[in-house]
Amino acid sequence: MEILFYIAAAVTLLATVRVITHVHAVHALLYLVVALIALALIFYLLGAQFAAALEIIIYGGAIMVLFIFVVMLLGPLAVEQEKSWLTPGTWVGPNVLALVLLGEVGYLIAAGDHLPIDFMETRRKGVSIVLYGPYIIGVELASMLLLPGLIGAYHLGRRVPKESR
Amino acid sequence: MLTTHALVLAIMLFCIGLVGLLSRRNVLYMLLSLEIMLNAASLAFIAGGARWGQADGEIMFLFILTLAAAEVSVALGIVLQLSYRFQTLDADAFSEMKG
């Protein structure tokens, strides 16, 4: 089971290095998605299934979609550019890394529920109990952070008319 | 053992993100590097929680997730404004304040 962790760690490191060394923003985002999914697998192997699910749904899903929307808004997509994105050179790297992760998940499903750290049930309950017990002030603060975030993003995201600058 | 190596991985990810933040001049890549560093921090929290069998690590992960969502939405709005006003994303070009 430990070997799965090391493979996922290698995938994470490789994909992360490719993120910061890539020139094209969309390629870098593809690699970042792979890195986030590999990190989610590591969370799962460390016994934090809820965190793994959130990592995929919120980080790999919502936040990366935001990034991709902004990349698309920054410049009109030329047909030539889209053609270059459909060549194998763009997607082979992230695909190979994602296939490695898929193999690991397949092995995990086939091997059954034998995680290296086995105090799942108590911790899963513990997270929700502690979150709405001692950490309730943190939940309130998080909601107070998200509302200004929403308003700030709405205010900053609009396009300013040329004459009012 | 696994959690120790997870901490080592978190340090390496954080360093990669830091190098990216310092070496790239494109604002979008600097944001991506920030995301990598936030992820490294949450990996460290999860590893700590797994080592001690406490729920606090995962709760800190939830808070980091909330923070990242708010930060990314505001920062991407700023990136859009910068690209509208300066027609570039080069961080060195935004020097109007002469600070």
PDB file of C-alpha atoms in Angstrom:
ATOM      1  CA  MET A   1       0.000   0.000   0.000  1.00  0.00           C
ATOM      2  CA  GLU A   2       2.943   2.315   0.672  1.00  0.00           C
ATOM      3  CA  ILE A   3       4.089   1.995  -2.933  1.00  0.00           C
ATOM      4  CA  LEU A   4       0.840   3.638  -4.063  1.00  0.00           C
ATOM      5  CA  PHE A   5       1.728   6.661  -1.959  1.00  0.00           C
ATOM      6  CA  TYR A   6       5.163   6.967  -3.517  1.00  0.00           C
ATOM      7  CA  ILE A   7       3.823   6.640  -7.066  1.00  0.00           C
ATOM      8  CA  ALA A   8       1.189   9.307  -6.363  1.00  0.00           C
ATOM      9  CA  ALA A   9       3.854  11.519  -4.788  1.00  0.00           C
ATOM     10  CA  ALA A  10       6.057  11.154  -7.883  1.00  0.00           C
ATOM     11  CA  VAL A  11       3.101  12.053 -10.120  1.00  0.00           C
ATOM     12  CA  THR A  12       2.362  15.104  -7.972  1.00  0.00           C
ATOM     13  CA  LEU A  13       5.936  16.341  -8.088  1.00  0.00           C
ATOM     14  CA  LEU A  14       6.296  15.771 -11.844  1.00  0.00           C
ATOM     15  CA  ALA A  15       3.022  17.502 -12.654  1.00  0.00           C
ATOM     16  CA  THR A  16       3.794  20.419 -10.315  1.00  0.00           C
ATOM     17  CA  VAL A  17       7.208  20.980 -11.869  1.00  0.00           C
ATOM     18  CA  ARG A  18       5.567  20.999 -15.289  1.00  0.00           C
ATOM     19  CA  VAL A  19       3.059  23.592 -14.048  1.00  0.00           C
ATOM     20  CA  ILE A  20       5.686  26.179 -13.212  1.00  0.00           C
ATOM     21  CA  THR A  21       7.912  25.430 -16.214  1.00  0.00           C
ATOM     22  CA  HIS A  22       5.224  25.584 -18.896  1.00  0.00           C
ATOM     23  CA  VAL A  23       4.756  28.561 -21.201  1.00  0.00           C
ATOM     24  CA  HIS A  24       1.138  27.987 -22.235  1.00  0.00           C
ATOM     25  CA  ALA A  25      -1.377  28.706 -19.503  1.00  0.00           C
ATOM     26  CA  VAL A  26      -3.816  26.000 -20.578  1.00  0.00           C
ATOM     27  CA  HIS A  27      -1.112  23.317 -20.566  1.00  0.00           C
ATOM     28  CA  ALA A  28      -0.006  24.402 -17.118  1.00  0.00           C
ATOM     29  CA  LEU A  29      -3.630  24.204 -15.930  1.00  0.00           C
ATOM     30  CA  LEU A  30      -3.969  20.657 -17.296  1.00  0.00           C
ATOM     31  CA  TYR A  31      -0.896  19.620 -15.332  1.00  0.00           C
ATOM     32  CA  LEU A  32      -2.164  21.386 -12.228  1.00  0.00           C
ATOM     33  CA  VAL A  33      -5.438  19.442 -12.411  1.00  0.00           C
ATOM     34  CA  VAL A  34      -3.441  16.194 -12.570  1.00  0.00           C
ATOM     35  CA  ALA A  35      -1.329  17.325  -9.611  1.00  0.00           C
ATOM     36  CA  LEU A  36      -4.461  18.105  -7.596  1.00  0.00           C
ATOM     37  CA  ILE A  37      -6.012  14.718  -8.357  1.00  0.00           C
ATOM     38  CA  ALA A  38      -2.773  12.975  -7.353  1.00  0.00           C
ATOM     39  CA  LEU A  39      -2.804  14.982  -4.138  1.00  0.00           C
ATOM     40  CA  ALA A  40      -6.389  13.867  -3.529  1.00  0.00           C
ATOM     41  CA  LEU A  41      -5.228  10.251  -3.852  1.00  0.00           C
ATOM     42  CA  ILE A  42      -2.519  10.964  -1.273  1.00  0.00           C
ATOM     43  CA  PHE A  43      -5.152  12.420   1.061  1.00  0.00           C
ATOM     44  CA  TYR A  44      -7.176   9.244   0.622  1.00  0.00           C
ATOM     45  CA  LEU A  45      -4.162   7.065   1.421  1.00  0.00           C
ATOM     46  CA  LEU A  46      -3.561   9.151   4.548  1.00  0.00           C
ATOM     47  CA  GLY A  47      -7.087   8.318   5.688  1.00  0.00           C
ATOM     48  CA  ALA A  48      -8.787  11.627   4.885  1.00  0.00           C
ATOM     49  CA  GLN A  49     -11.456  10.548   2.408  1.00  0.00           C
ATOM     50  CA  PHE A  50     -13.640  13.603   2.910  1.00  0.00           C
ATOM     51  CA  ALA A  51     -10.691  15.879   2.227  1.00  0.00           C
ATOM     52  CA  ALA A  52      -9.860  13.850  -0.882  1.00  0.00           C
ATOM     53  CA  ALA A  53     -13.391  14.254  -2.236  1.00  0.00           C
ATOM     54  CA  LEU A  54     -13.355  17.996  -1.510  1.00  0.00           C
ATOM     55  CA  GLU A  55      -9.952  18.345  -3.151  1.00  0.00           C
ATOM     56  CA  ILE A  56     -11.296  16.887  -6.395  1.00  0.00           C
ATOM     57  CA  ILE A  57     -14.683  18.645  -6.341  1.00  0.00           C
ATOM     58  CA  ILE A  58     -13.641  22.123  -5.225  1.00  0.00           C
ATOM     59  CA  TYR A  59      -9.983  22.408  -6.225  1.00  0.00           C
ATOM     60  CA  GLY A  60      -9.876  20.211  -9.311  1.00  0.00           C
ATOM     61  CA  GLY A  61     -13.396  21.189 -10.330  1.00  0.00           C
ATOM     62  CA  ALA A  62     -14.490  24.648  -9.276  1.00  0.00           C
ATOM     63  CA  ILE A  63     -11.227  26.546  -8.853  1.00  0.00           C
ATOM     64  CA  MET A  64      -9.620  25.137 -11.985  1.00  0.00           C
ATOM     65  CA  VAL A  65     -12.768  25.975 -13.987  1.00  0.00           C
ATOM     66  CA  LEU A  66     -12.423  29.556 -12.723  1.00  0.00           C
ATOM     67  CA  PHE A  67      -8.821  29.645 -13.928  1.00  0.00           C
ATOM     68  CA  ILE A  68      -9.774  28.250 -17.323  1.00  0.00           C
ATOM     69  CA  PHE A  69     -12.607  30.782 -17.696  1.00  0.00           C
ATOM     70  CA  VAL A  70     -10.192  33.617 -16.994  1.00  0.00           C
ATOM     71  CA  VAL A  71      -7.622  32.251 -19.440  1.00  0.00           C
ATOM     72  CA  MET A  72     -10.360  32.147 -22.066  1.00  0.00           C
ATOM     73  CA  LEU A  73     -11.514  35.682 -21.192  1.00  0.00           C
ATOM     74  CA  LEU A  74      -7.993  37.082 -21.403  1.00  0.00           C
ATOM     75  CA  GLY A  75      -7.666  36.575 -25.122  1.00  0.00           C
ATOM     76  CA  PRO A  76     -10.034  35.601 -27.897  1.00  0.00           C
ATOM     77  CA  LEU A  77      -9.322  32.034 -28.862  1.00  0.00           C
ATOM     78  CA  ALA A  78      -7.934  31.814 -32.354  1.00  0.00           C
ATOM     79  CA  VAL A  79      -8.746  28.749 -34.428  1.00  0.00           C
ATOM     80  CA  GLU A  80      -5.037  28.053 -34.933  1.00  0.00           C
ATOM     81  CA  GLN A  81      -4.518  28.029 -31.184  1.00  0.00           C
ATOM     82  CA  GLU A  82      -7.344  25.573 -30.649  1.00  0.00           C
ATOM     83  CA  LYS A  83      -5.916  23.343 -33.366  1.00  0.00           C
ATOM     84  CA  SER A  84      -2.559  23.334 -31.612  1.00  0.00           C
ATOM     85  CA  TRP A  85      -4.307  22.313 -28.361  1.00  0.00           C
ATOM     86  CA  LEU A  86      -5.788  19.259 -30.059  1.00  0.00           C
ATOM     87  CA  THR A  87      -2.393  17.879 -31.120  1.00  0.00           C
ATOM     88  CA  PRO A  88      -1.115  14.943 -29.048  1.00  0.00           C
ATOM     89  CA  GLY A  89       1.786  16.976 -27.675  1.00  0.00           C
ATOM     90  CA  THR A  90      -0.630  18.921 -25.500  1.00  0.00           C
ATOM     91  CA  TRP A  91      -2.486  16.140 -23.799  1.00  0.00           C
ATOM     92  CA  VAL A  92      -0.175  13.116 -23.839  1.00  0.00           C
ATOM     93  CA  GLY A  93       1.805  14.225 -20.782  1.00  0.00           C
ATOM     94  CA  PRO A  94      -1.148  14.893 -18.449  1.00  0.00           C
ATOM     95  CA  ASN A  95      -2.919  11.831 -19.830  1.00  0.00           C
ATOM     96  CA  VAL A  96      -0.052   9.486 -19.016  1.00  0.00           C
ATOM     97  CA  LEU A  97       0.152  10.866 -15.477  1.00  0.00           C
ATOM     98  CA  ALA A  98      -3.633  10.579 -15.080  1.00  0.00           C
ATOM     99  CA  LEU A  99      -3.513   6.973 -16.356  1.00  0.00           C
ATOM    100  CA  VAL A 100      -0.976   6.134 -13.655  1.00  0.00           C
ATOM    101  CA  LEU A 101      -3.419   7.537 -11.100  1.00  0.00           C
ATOM    102  CA  LEU A 102      -6.300   5.596 -12.679  1.00  0.00           C
ATOM    103  CA  GLY A 103      -4.261   2.407 -12.337  1.00  0.00           C
ATOM    104  CA  GLU A 104      -3.711   3.164  -8.661  1.00  0.00           C
ATOM    105  CA  VAL A 105      -7.414   3.793  -8.052  1.00  0.00           C
ATOM    106  CA  GLY A 106      -8.284   0.578  -9.894  1.00  0.00           C
ATOM    107  CA  TYR A 107      -5.840  -1.317  -7.702  1.00  0.00           C
ATOM    108  CA  LEU A 108      -7.323   0.292  -4.576  1.00  0.00           C
ATOM    109  CA  ILE A 109     -10.842  -0.721  -5.594  1.00  0.00           C
ATOM    110  CA  ALA A 110      -9.742  -4.241  -6.469  1.00  0.00           C
ATOM    111  CA  ALA A 111      -7.753  -4.662  -3.250  1.00  0.00           C
ATOM    112  CA  GLY A 112     -10.690  -3.694  -1.064  1.00  0.00           C
ATOM    113  CA  ASP A 113     -10.769  -1.447   1.962  1.00  0.00           C
ATOM    114  CA  HIS A 114      -7.323  -2.010   3.483  1.00  0.00           C
ATOM    115  CA  LEU A 115      -5.966   1.416   4.183  1.00  0.00           C
ATOM    116  CA  PRO A 116      -2.636   1.868   5.933  1.00  0.00           C
ATOM    117  CA  ILE A 117      -4.270   3.956   8.648  1.00  0.00           C
ATOM    118  CA  ASP A 118      -7.357   2.332  10.115  1.00  0.00           C
ATOM    119  CA  PHE A 119      -9.205   4.647  12.441  1.00  0.00           C
ATOM    120  CA  MET A 120     -11.535   5.921   9.731  1.00  0.00           C
ATOM    121  CA  GLU A 121     -14.933   5.674  11.350  1.00  0.00           C
ATOM    122  CA  THR A 122     -14.089   7.602  14.479  1.00  0.00           C
ATOM    123  CA  ARG A 123     -12.242  10.306  12.567  1.00  0.00           C
ATOM    124  CA  ARG A 124     -14.963  10.822   9.998  1.00  0.00           C
ATOM    125  CA  LYS A 125     -17.420  11.416  12.824  1.00  0.00           C
ATOM    126  CA  GLY A 126     -14.836  13.428  14.687  1.00  0.00           C
ATOM    127  CA  VAL A 127     -14.383  15.892  11.833  1.00  0.00           C
ATOM    128  CA  SER A 128     -18.025  16.887  11.768  1.00  0.00           C
ATOM    129  CA  ILE A 129     -18.384  16.958  15.549  1.00  0.00           C
ATOM    130  CA  VAL A 130     -15.283  19.100  16.050  1.00  0.00           C
ATOM    131  CA  LEU A 131     -16.114  21.349  13.086  1.00  0.00           C
ATOM    132  CA  TYR A 132     -19.461  22.375  14.562  1.00  0.00           C
ATOM    133  CA  GLY A 133     -18.241  22.236  18.143  1.00  0.00           C
ATOM    134  CA  PRO A 134     -15.000  24.003  19.106  1.00  0.00           C
ATOM    135  CA  TYR A 135     -14.404  25.289  15.566  1.00  0.00           C
ATOM    136  CA  ILE A 136     -17.820  26.899  15.060  1.00  0.00           C
ATOM    137  CA  ILE A 137     -16.227  30.353  15.137  1.00  0.00           C
ATOM    138  CA  GLY A 138     -14.039  29.248  12.219  1.00  0.00           C
ATOM    139  CA  VAL A 139     -17.123  28.283  10.222  1.00  0.00           C
ATOM    140  CA  GLU A 140     -18.631  31.700  10.898  1.00  0.00           C
ATOM    141  CA  LEU A 141     -15.386  33.409   9.897  1.00  0.00           C
ATOM    142  CA  ALA A 142     -15.282  31.343   6.696  1.00  0.00           C
ATOM    143  CA  SER A 143     -18.761  32.550   5.771  1.00  0.00           C
ATOM    144  CA  MET A 144     -17.729  36.118   6.541  1.00  0.00           C
ATOM    145  CA  LEU A 145     -14.728  35.599   4.245  1.00  0.00           C
ATOM    146  CA  LEU A 146     -16.743  34.137   1.384  1.00  0.00           C
ATOM    147  CA  LEU A 147     -19.277  36.967   1.177  1.00  0.00           C
ATOM    148  CA  PRO A 148     -16.657  39.735   0.701  1.00  0.00           C
ATOM    149  CA  GLY A 149     -14.955  37.384  -1.741  1.00  0.00           C
ATOM    150  CA  LEU A 150     -18.154  37.170  -3.771  1.00  0.00           C
ATOM    151  CA  ILE A 151     -18.722  40.925  -3.711  1.00  0.00           C
ATOM    152  CA  GLY A 152     -15.079  41.658  -4.471  1.00  0.00           C
ATOM    153  CA  ALA A 153     -15.012  39.272  -7.404  1.00  0.00           C
ATOM    154  CA  TYR A 154     -18.241  40.792  -8.774  1.00  0.00           C
ATOM    155  CA  HIS A 155     -16.902  44.310  -8.427  1.00  0.00           C
ATOM    156  CA  LEU A 156     -13.449  43.582  -9.868  1.00  0.00           C
ATOM    157  CA  GLY A 157     -14.629  41.337 -12.648  1.00  0.00           C
ATOM    158  CA  ARG A 158     -16.747  43.836 -14.570  1.00  0.00           C
ATOM    159  CA  ARG A 159     -15.329  45.534 -17.614  1.00  0.00           C
ATOM    160  CA  VAL A 160     -14.764  49.258 -17.106  1.00  0.00           C
ATOM    161  CA  PRO A 161     -16.083  51.468 -19.942  1.00  0.00           C
ATOM    162  CA  LYS A 162     -13.306  53.244 -21.798  1.00  0.00           C
ATOM    163  CA  GLU A 163     -14.437  56.847 -21.136  1.00  0.00           C
ATOM    164  CA  SER A 164     -14.662  56.480 -17.348  1.00  0.00           C
ATOM    165  CA  ARG A 165     -11.011  55.553 -16.828  1.00  0.00           C
TER     166      ARG A 165
ATOM    167  CA  MET B   1       6.566   6.540   8.167  1.00  0.00           C
ATOM    168  CA  LEU B   2       3.985   7.435   5.548  1.00  0.00           C
ATOM    169  CA  THR B   3       3.114  10.671   7.308  1.00  0.00           C
ATOM    170  CA  THR B   4       6.789  11.646   7.595  1.00  0.00           C
ATOM    171  CA  HIS B   5       7.217  11.213   3.875  1.00  0.00           C
ATOM    172  CA  ALA B   6       3.993  13.114   3.300  1.00  0.00           C
ATOM    173  CA  LEU B   7       5.540  16.015   5.219  1.00  0.00           C
ATOM    174  CA  VAL B   8       8.664  15.775   3.048  1.00  0.00           C
ATOM    175  CA  LEU B   9       6.433  15.848  -0.033  1.00  0.00           C
ATOM    176  CA  ALA B  10       4.655  18.903   1.365  1.00  0.00           C
ATOM    177  CA  ILE B  11       7.998  20.687   1.826  1.00  0.00           C
ATOM    178  CA  MET B  12       9.036  19.838  -1.738  1.00  0.00           C
ATOM    179  CA  LEU B  13       5.712  21.040  -3.168  1.00  0.00           C
ATOM    180  CA  PHE B  14       5.952  24.255  -1.167  1.00  0.00           C
ATOM    181  CA  CYS B  15       9.482  24.872  -2.460  1.00  0.00           C
ATOM    182  CA  ILE B  16       8.394  24.241  -6.064  1.00  0.00           C
ATOM    183  CA  GLY B  17       5.552  26.713  -5.600  1.00  0.00           C
ATOM    184  CA  LEU B  18       7.902  29.272  -4.054  1.00  0.00           C
ATOM    185  CA  VAL B  19      10.385  28.917  -6.909  1.00  0.00           C
ATOM    186  CA  GLY B  20       7.544  29.367  -9.382  1.00  0.00           C
ATOM    187  CA  LEU B  21       6.269  32.436  -7.534  1.00  0.00           C
ATOM    188  CA  LEU B  22       9.700  34.045  -7.513  1.00  0.00           C
ATOM    189  CA  SER B  23      10.791  33.115 -11.020  1.00  0.00           C
ATOM    190  CA  ARG B  24       7.671  33.634 -13.134  1.00  0.00           C
ATOM    191  CA  ARG B  25       6.653  37.173 -14.032  1.00  0.00           C
ATOM    192  CA  ASN B  26       3.213  36.354 -15.425  1.00  0.00           C
ATOM    193  CA  VAL B  27       0.526  37.156 -12.863  1.00  0.00           C
ATOM    194  CA  LEU B  28      -1.493  34.067 -13.788  1.00  0.00           C
ATOM    195  CA  TYR B  29       1.466  31.774 -13.113  1.00  0.00           C
ATOM    196  CA  MET B  30       2.170  33.529  -9.839  1.00  0.00           C
ATOM    197  CA  LEU B  31      -1.425  32.718  -8.844  1.00  0.00           C
ATOM    198  CA  LEU B  32      -0.953  29.089  -9.859  1.00  0.00           C
ATOM    199  CA  SER B  33       2.205  28.945  -7.733  1.00  0.00           C
ATOM    200  CA  LEU B  34       0.226  30.349  -4.803  1.00  0.00           C
ATOM    201  CA  GLU B  35      -2.304  27.552  -5.292  1.00  0.00           C
ATOM    202  CA  ILE B  36       0.508  24.983  -5.232  1.00  0.00           C
ATOM    203  CA  MET B  37       1.842  26.446  -1.993  1.00  0.00           C
ATOM    204  CA  LEU B  38      -1.627  26.415  -0.394  1.00  0.00           C
ATOM    205  CA  ASN B  39      -1.971  22.788  -1.418  1.00  0.00           C
ATOM    206  CA  ALA B  40       1.376  21.951   0.146  1.00  0.00           C
ATOM    207  CA  ALA B  41       0.225  23.567   3.385  1.00  0.00           C
ATOM    208  CA  SER B  42      -3.001  21.581   3.398  1.00  0.00           C
ATOM    209  CA  LEU B  43      -1.060  18.372   2.717  1.00  0.00           C
ATOM    210  CA  ALA B  44       1.058  19.133   5.781  1.00  0.00           C
ATOM    211  CA  PHE B  45      -2.110  19.633   7.856  1.00  0.00           C
ATOM    212  CA  ILE B  46      -3.643  16.369   6.602  1.00  0.00           C
ATOM    213  CA  ALA B  47      -0.409  14.488   7.309  1.00  0.00           C
ATOM    214  CA  GLY B  48      -0.307  15.906  10.810  1.00  0.00           C
ATOM    215  CA  GLY B  49      -3.921  14.947  11.402  1.00  0.00           C
ATOM    216  CA  ALA B  50      -3.262  11.424  10.152  1.00  0.00           C
ATOM    217  CA  ARG B  51      -0.172  11.079  12.344  1.00  0.00           C
ATOM    218  CA  TRP B  52      -1.979  11.989  15.562  1.00  0.00           C
ATOM    219  CA  GLY B  53      -5.395  10.605  14.634  1.00  0.00           C
ATOM    220  CA  GLN B  54      -7.043  13.948  15.251  1.00  0.00           C
ATOM    221  CA  ALA B  55      -9.732  15.648  13.185  1.00  0.00           C
ATOM    222  CA  ASP B  56      -8.096  19.084  13.389  1.00  0.00           C
ATOM    223  CA  GLY B  57      -5.950  18.493  10.311  1.00  0.00           C
ATOM    224  CA  GLU B  58      -8.947  17.944   8.076  1.00  0.00           C
ATOM    225  CA  ILE B  59     -10.725  20.948   9.575  1.00  0.00           C
ATOM    226  CA  MET B  60      -7.737  23.133   8.782  1.00  0.00           C
ATOM    227  CA  PHE B  61      -7.894  21.715   5.271  1.00  0.00           C
ATOM    228  CA  LEU B  62     -11.526  22.836   5.019  1.00  0.00           C
ATOM    229  CA  PHE B  63     -10.559  26.350   6.101  1.00  0.00           C
ATOM    230  CA  ILE B  64      -7.661  26.458   3.633  1.00  0.00           C
ATOM    231  CA  LEU B  65     -10.084  25.361   0.904  1.00  0.00           C
ATOM    232  CA  THR B  66     -12.480  28.194   1.767  1.00  0.00           C
ATOM    233  CA  LEU B  67      -9.617  30.671   1.843  1.00  0.00           C
ATOM    234  CA  ALA B  68      -8.337  29.462  -1.534  1.00  0.00           C
ATOM    235  CA  ALA B  69     -11.780  29.764  -3.123  1.00  0.00           C
ATOM    236  CA  ALA B  70     -12.238  33.350  -1.900  1.00  0.00           C
ATOM    237  CA  GLU B  71      -8.664  34.297  -2.764  1.00  0.00           C
ATOM    238  CA  VAL B  72      -8.812  32.862  -6.264  1.00  0.00           C
ATOM    239  CA  SER B  73     -12.092  34.579  -7.140  1.00  0.00           C
ATOM    240  CA  VAL B  74     -10.835  38.008  -6.032  1.00  0.00           C
ATOM    241  CA  ALA B  75      -7.362  37.536  -7.513  1.00  0.00           C
ATOM    242  CA  LEU B  76      -8.734  36.423 -10.876  1.00  0.00           C
ATOM    243  CA  GLY B  77     -10.940  39.549 -10.912  1.00  0.00           C
ATOM    244  CA  ILE B  78      -7.790  41.611 -10.371  1.00  0.00           C
ATOM    245  CA  VAL B  79      -6.047  39.701 -13.179  1.00  0.00           C
ATOM    246  CA  LEU B  80      -8.936  40.501 -15.524  1.00  0.00           C
ATOM    247  CA  GLN B  81      -8.798  44.193 -14.603  1.00  0.00           C
ATOM    248  CA  LEU B  82      -5.024  44.279 -15.114  1.00  0.00           C
ATOM    249  CA  SER B  83      -5.328  42.724 -18.524  1.00  0.00           C
ATOM    250  CA  TYR B  84      -8.108  45.189 -19.515  1.00  0.00           C
ATOM    251  CA  ARG B  85      -6.117  48.216 -18.394  1.00  0.00           C
ATOM    252  CA  PHE B  86      -2.542  47.277 -19.308  1.00  0.00           C
ATOM    253  CA  GLN B  87      -3.065  44.711 -22.100  1.00  0.00           C
ATOM    254  CA  THR B  88      -0.370  42.596 -20.486  1.00  0.00           C
ATOM    255  CA  LEU B  89       0.032  40.244 -17.542  1.00  0.00           C
ATOM    256  CA  ASP B  90       3.693  41.000 -16.898  1.00  0.00           C
ATOM    257  CA  ALA B  91       4.059  41.779 -13.188  1.00  0.00           C
ATOM    258  CA  ASP B  92       6.937  44.177 -13.879  1.00  0.00           C
ATOM    259  CA  ALA B  93       4.706  46.334 -16.099  1.00  0.00           C
ATOM    260  CA  PHE B  94       2.401  47.286 -13.220  1.00  0.00           C
ATOM    261  CA  SER B  95       4.683  49.938 -11.767  1.00  0.00           C
ATOM    262  CA  GLU B  96       2.472  53.029 -11.946  1.00  0.00           C
ATOM    263  CA  MET B  97       2.498  53.544  -8.180  1.00  0.00           C
ATOM    264  CA  LYS B  98       6.304  53.824  -8.108  1.00  0.00           C
ATOM    265  CA  GLY B  99       6.278  52.159  -4.723  1.00  0.00           C
TER     266      GLY B  99
END
